[in-house]
Amino acid sequence: MSEVIERHESEPAPLKIADVFPGQGFVPRELVGTARGLFNSPKAERVLTHIDAILGPIFPGIRVFSDLILNGSEEEVAQLSETENAQPAVLAVSMASVAALEEFGQEVESPFAVSGHSAGIVGALWRAGALGRMEALWLARERGEAIRDAKKGRKPGAMAAVTNREPIDIGGLEKICSEFNVELVNLNSPMQIVVSGRLEDVVSAGAGIKFAGHRVTSLSTSDAFHHSELMKPAVELFAKSVDRVKINDPKVPVYLNSTGQPLAMGRDITRFLPGEIAKPVDWVSVVNNMKARGISAFREFGHGSVLTGLVKRINPDAKLANIGSIEQAKSQPFQ
């Protein structure tokens, strides 16, 4: 009897895995390349054609999203960078990546928790069972349209990544930015923070930030005011869309961007989800709070490996896996 107990005690505890979903920061042709590769998975192909019912005709000469993936020209593909197209497109590719893992993966473990960076939160809600596939794709499109409409009539905006080899003094950075009406919108890692504001204000603040010893890199984006106070009109628009769908209690906790805290009730998600558009993404708190609850492995679904890269900077001991191709779905190793 004691031998049996000793053997069980020596077995490693099962990994607590968090599934995470990226936002819309991508190069359109690369996203399409990822999606095209996933068409070799029958389950993933069904997901990618399902989005056709949500988006309908996108551009002249391109019937539906799946047609764009397979036959779109460079100019047509480039239009995926528009917010209202980007958000459902990224979600569809993430969903297809999950489908590929379910089709080809061996002994696929369910997540212990989920989250998504910015627009990726909709994918997290779908993964947690709080939204169906159709509802999630529709809501992603509505979110993008709300942001697009809220920007109409505004002066051009800009976003810039502030980086340093050492952890950034958030208070000091906020002080510089506040002088130019620039906001901290993404706390991506201790060494990377994204700022946002009107174009001329970000340029002016950038000079002061560089003088303080940080590196400043301009970011290409179609939604430069995302997660800033200037997006409050989008919150009101998106809230109307959220009220039109039923958000169920998630099967696993969903970690919010703005607080880094988990939600477990559908009614709470309904209440907080719209406001996330105008609040900063605190990815550092998301990862640290997951770590505090015993989560030691992170699986990123979709194109690229941005989120797992950020996780590694926040929690160097974390085990990581990226699922964005059939090959990755088959191997699914945690590094």
XYZ file of C-alpha atoms in Angstrom:
335
model
C 0.000 0.000 0.000
C 2.773 2.423 0.924
C 4.509 1.660 -2.395
C 1.356 2.639 -4.301
C 1.067 5.900 -2.348
C 4.748 6.651 -2.888
C 4.418 6.037 -6.621
C 1.404 8.323 -6.937
C 3.142 11.037 -4.943
C 6.120 10.931 -7.298
C 3.968 11.502 -10.397
C 4.081 15.087 -11.684
C 0.936 17.123 -11.185
C -1.009 17.788 -14.393
C -0.257 21.086 -16.084
C -2.673 23.918 -15.564
C -2.974 25.408 -19.037
C -4.232 28.821 -20.109
C -5.389 29.221 -23.697
C -4.738 32.729 -25.031
C -5.944 34.485 -28.174
C -4.169 37.286 -30.073
C -5.636 40.619 -31.116
C -5.441 42.231 -34.527
C -1.754 43.116 -34.762
C -0.716 41.184 -37.876
C 0.557 41.460 -41.434
C -2.458 40.616 -43.664
C -0.586 38.423 -46.155
C 0.954 36.435 -43.287
C -2.447 35.885 -41.661
C -3.830 34.687 -44.985
C -0.844 32.356 -45.384
C -1.579 30.823 -41.992
C -5.253 30.425 -42.880
C -4.428 28.848 -46.251
C -2.282 26.218 -44.550
C -5.106 25.358 -42.166
C -7.373 24.479 -45.102
C -5.612 21.099 -45.133
C -7.499 20.270 -41.939
C -11.142 19.371 -42.700
C -12.272 20.618 -39.286
C -10.339 23.857 -39.679
C -11.689 24.347 -43.211
C -15.254 24.122 -41.899
C -14.469 26.861 -39.393
C -12.881 29.123 -42.010
C -15.868 28.800 -44.341
C -18.259 29.396 -41.436
C -17.079 32.986 -41.220
C -18.517 33.533 -44.711
C -21.999 33.620 -43.175
C -20.892 36.369 -40.794
C -18.979 38.677 -43.119
C -20.828 38.027 -46.344
C -19.309 39.690 -49.432
C -16.242 41.674 -48.389
C -14.675 43.343 -51.426
C -15.658 43.654 -55.095
C -14.606 40.531 -56.937
C -14.144 38.499 -53.750
C -17.236 36.558 -52.818
C -16.509 35.607 -49.207
C -13.670 35.378 -46.666
C -12.658 31.836 -47.618
C -12.434 32.977 -51.254
C -10.172 35.839 -50.153
C -7.860 33.373 -48.403
C -7.522 31.178 -51.461
C -7.803 33.653 -54.343
C -7.398 37.206 -53.034
C -4.976 39.601 -54.668
C -2.321 41.447 -52.669
C -4.446 44.627 -52.715
C -7.557 42.812 -51.540
C -5.733 40.945 -48.803
C -4.268 44.231 -47.559
C -7.781 45.421 -46.736
C -7.932 42.857 -43.953
C -6.030 45.394 -41.867
C -9.223 47.458 -41.556
C -10.514 46.987 -38.018
C -13.977 45.716 -38.941
C -12.398 42.991 -41.123
C -9.336 42.300 -38.995
C -11.097 41.343 -35.790
C -13.338 38.557 -37.179
C -10.544 37.398 -39.506
C -8.073 36.917 -36.652
C -10.740 35.164 -34.619
C -11.583 32.803 -37.478
C -7.932 31.789 -37.834
C -7.656 31.226 -34.077
C -10.811 29.100 -34.142
C -9.427 27.110 -37.060
C -6.210 26.538 -35.107
C -8.219 25.102 -32.209
C -10.044 22.854 -34.681
C -6.727 21.628 -36.103
C -5.513 20.767 -32.610
C -8.721 18.867 -31.899
C -8.333 16.957 -35.167
C -4.630 16.137 -35.058
C -3.528 16.611 -31.450
C -2.854 13.717 -29.125
C -4.571 13.701 -25.712
C -5.507 17.379 -25.934
C -5.913 18.832 -22.475
C -8.684 21.306 -21.723
C -7.658 24.757 -20.510
C -7.805 25.715 -16.858
C -8.435 29.364 -17.818
C -8.504 31.609 -20.890
C -7.763 35.168 -21.936
C -7.203 37.218 -25.056
C -5.196 40.326 -25.793
C -7.480 43.208 -26.802
C -9.820 41.897 -29.536
C -8.669 38.382 -28.632
C -10.952 38.448 -25.595
C -13.858 37.456 -27.865
C -11.959 34.319 -28.867
C -11.331 33.579 -25.202
C -15.069 33.812 -24.491
C -15.753 31.382 -27.318
C -13.091 28.960 -26.079
C -14.604 29.077 -22.589
C -18.055 28.239 -23.937
C -19.535 31.629 -23.065
C -20.245 32.304 -26.755
C -21.085 30.050 -29.673
C -18.995 30.237 -32.836
C -21.572 32.240 -34.782
C -22.150 34.673 -31.923
C -18.420 35.169 -31.370
C -17.676 35.902 -35.034
C -20.601 38.312 -35.229
C -19.540 40.050 -32.027
C -15.962 40.391 -33.304
C -17.277 42.108 -36.427
C -19.524 44.387 -34.340
C -16.603 45.303 -32.081
C -14.501 46.296 -35.068
C -17.324 48.344 -36.577
C -17.901 50.158 -33.275
C -14.235 51.164 -33.169
C -14.308 52.215 -36.828
C -17.395 54.378 -36.336
C -16.031 55.967 -33.154
C -12.977 57.210 -35.074
C -14.933 59.087 -37.724
C -14.152 62.787 -37.771
C -11.144 62.479 -35.472
C -7.661 63.710 -36.239
C -5.182 60.952 -37.208
C -4.006 58.860 -34.297
C -0.849 56.901 -33.636
C 0.485 54.158 -31.408
C 4.074 53.555 -30.363
C 5.817 50.796 -28.447
C 8.071 51.945 -25.619
C 10.753 49.391 -24.774
C 13.743 49.065 -22.499
C 16.156 46.366 -21.426
C 15.130 46.978 -17.826
C 11.597 47.226 -16.365
C 10.030 50.541 -17.307
C 9.127 53.031 -14.586
C 5.386 53.269 -15.272
C 4.927 56.353 -13.121
C 7.713 58.195 -14.907
C 6.352 57.221 -18.320
C 2.837 58.326 -17.351
C 4.199 61.691 -16.267
C 5.852 62.289 -19.637
C 2.807 61.117 -21.594
C 0.313 63.147 -19.574
C 2.052 66.357 -20.657
C 1.028 65.588 -24.251
C -2.409 63.950 -23.699
C -0.942 60.565 -24.584
C -2.153 57.442 -22.780
C -0.574 54.135 -21.778
C -2.829 51.595 -23.491
C -0.984 48.236 -23.423
C 1.137 47.037 -20.510
C 2.513 44.129 -22.500
C 5.496 43.205 -20.331
C 7.678 44.915 -17.740
C 9.919 46.019 -20.621
C 7.263 46.957 -23.203
C 4.409 49.455 -22.953
C 2.336 50.785 -25.846
C 1.173 54.407 -25.845
C -1.563 56.011 -27.920
C -2.979 59.409 -28.814
C -3.302 61.921 -31.605
C -0.471 61.684 -34.114
C 1.200 64.983 -33.267
C 0.910 64.290 -29.527
C 2.517 60.846 -29.806
C 5.380 62.333 -31.840
C 5.947 65.024 -29.202
C 5.738 62.575 -26.316
C 8.097 60.218 -28.146
C 10.872 62.788 -28.037
C 10.563 63.057 -24.265
C 10.360 59.299 -23.856
C 13.552 58.832 -25.881
C 15.269 61.499 -23.792
C 14.351 59.431 -20.707
C 16.363 56.535 -22.153
C 13.677 54.395 -23.750
C 13.344 53.133 -27.293
C 10.227 54.279 -29.185
C 8.903 52.370 -32.212
C 5.902 53.535 -34.250
C 3.240 50.866 -34.770
C 1.169 50.417 -37.909
C -2.484 50.100 -36.941
C -5.943 51.054 -38.165
C -7.284 51.634 -34.645
C -4.747 53.925 -33.015
C -7.083 55.062 -30.220
C -7.905 51.510 -29.115
C -7.973 51.173 -25.293
C -7.832 54.917 -24.718
C -10.366 57.391 -23.347
C -11.036 58.497 -26.923
C -12.797 55.164 -27.513
C -15.681 55.874 -25.119
C -18.110 56.361 -28.044
C -17.184 52.845 -29.218
C -18.064 51.480 -25.779
C -21.627 52.739 -26.138
C -21.942 51.340 -29.650
C -20.500 47.948 -28.734
C -22.676 47.697 -25.610
C -25.756 47.639 -27.844
C -24.303 44.680 -29.746
C -23.321 42.835 -26.565
C -26.868 43.224 -25.256
C -28.153 41.400 -28.342
C -26.306 38.152 -27.595
C -26.578 35.693 -24.742
C -23.265 35.341 -22.911
C -23.323 32.126 -20.908
C -21.402 31.358 -17.749
C -17.953 30.286 -18.997
C -16.784 26.736 -18.316
C -13.426 28.095 -17.143
C -12.454 31.537 -15.798
C -11.988 34.334 -18.337
C -9.316 36.875 -17.376
C -10.167 40.477 -18.241
C -7.600 42.742 -19.902
C -8.246 45.836 -17.824
C -8.056 44.270 -14.358
C -6.195 41.030 -14.946
C -8.860 39.343 -12.828
C -11.008 36.322 -13.746
C -14.754 36.409 -14.342
C -16.918 33.314 -13.999
C -20.450 34.636 -14.574
C -21.983 35.502 -17.927
C -23.843 38.498 -16.527
C -20.575 39.980 -15.248
C -18.920 39.494 -18.633
C -21.875 41.208 -20.317
C -21.461 44.158 -17.958
C -17.686 44.575 -18.266
C -16.952 43.536 -21.884
C -17.916 46.778 -23.695
C -15.828 48.980 -21.390
C -12.671 47.019 -22.168
C -12.406 48.913 -25.469
C -11.585 52.172 -23.670
C -9.398 50.749 -20.893
C -5.715 49.751 -21.032
C -4.718 46.132 -21.568
C -2.793 44.999 -18.490
C -1.301 41.793 -19.866
C 1.279 41.763 -17.084
C -1.452 41.410 -14.460
C -3.256 38.762 -16.519
C -0.168 36.544 -16.640
C 0.906 37.194 -13.053
C -2.570 36.467 -11.684
C -2.739 33.251 -13.679
C 0.652 32.267 -12.304
C -0.569 32.953 -8.766
C -3.396 30.464 -9.373
C -0.997 27.728 -10.422
C -1.161 28.133 -14.198
C 2.241 27.228 -15.593
C 1.586 26.586 -19.306
C 0.215 28.835 -22.046
C -1.164 27.832 -25.440
C -1.560 30.559 -28.086
C -3.967 29.856 -30.952
C -3.698 31.548 -34.327
C -1.130 33.390 -36.365
C 2.180 34.312 -34.759
C 3.637 33.984 -31.282
C 3.360 37.491 -29.867
C 1.469 36.547 -26.723
C 3.653 33.616 -25.737
C 6.653 35.881 -26.284
C 5.183 38.399 -23.856
C 4.326 35.640 -21.385
C 7.959 34.525 -21.414
C 9.097 38.037 -20.489
C 6.622 38.168 -17.600
C 7.000 34.575 -16.397
C 10.302 33.089 -17.639
C 9.447 29.686 -16.145
C 6.211 29.292 -18.108
C 5.833 26.451 -20.597
C 4.681 27.681 -24.000
C 3.047 26.281 -27.127
C 1.888 27.939 -30.336
C -0.849 26.355 -32.432
C -1.205 28.019 -35.824
C -0.557 25.211 -38.276
C -1.303 21.535 -38.755
C 2.329 20.694 -37.970
C 2.130 22.549 -34.665
C -1.211 20.900 -33.914
C 0.322 17.466 -34.415
C 3.349 18.105 -32.223
C 1.880 20.670 -29.752
C 5.042 20.624 -27.610
C 5.339 22.881 -24.619
C 8.731 24.561 -24.712
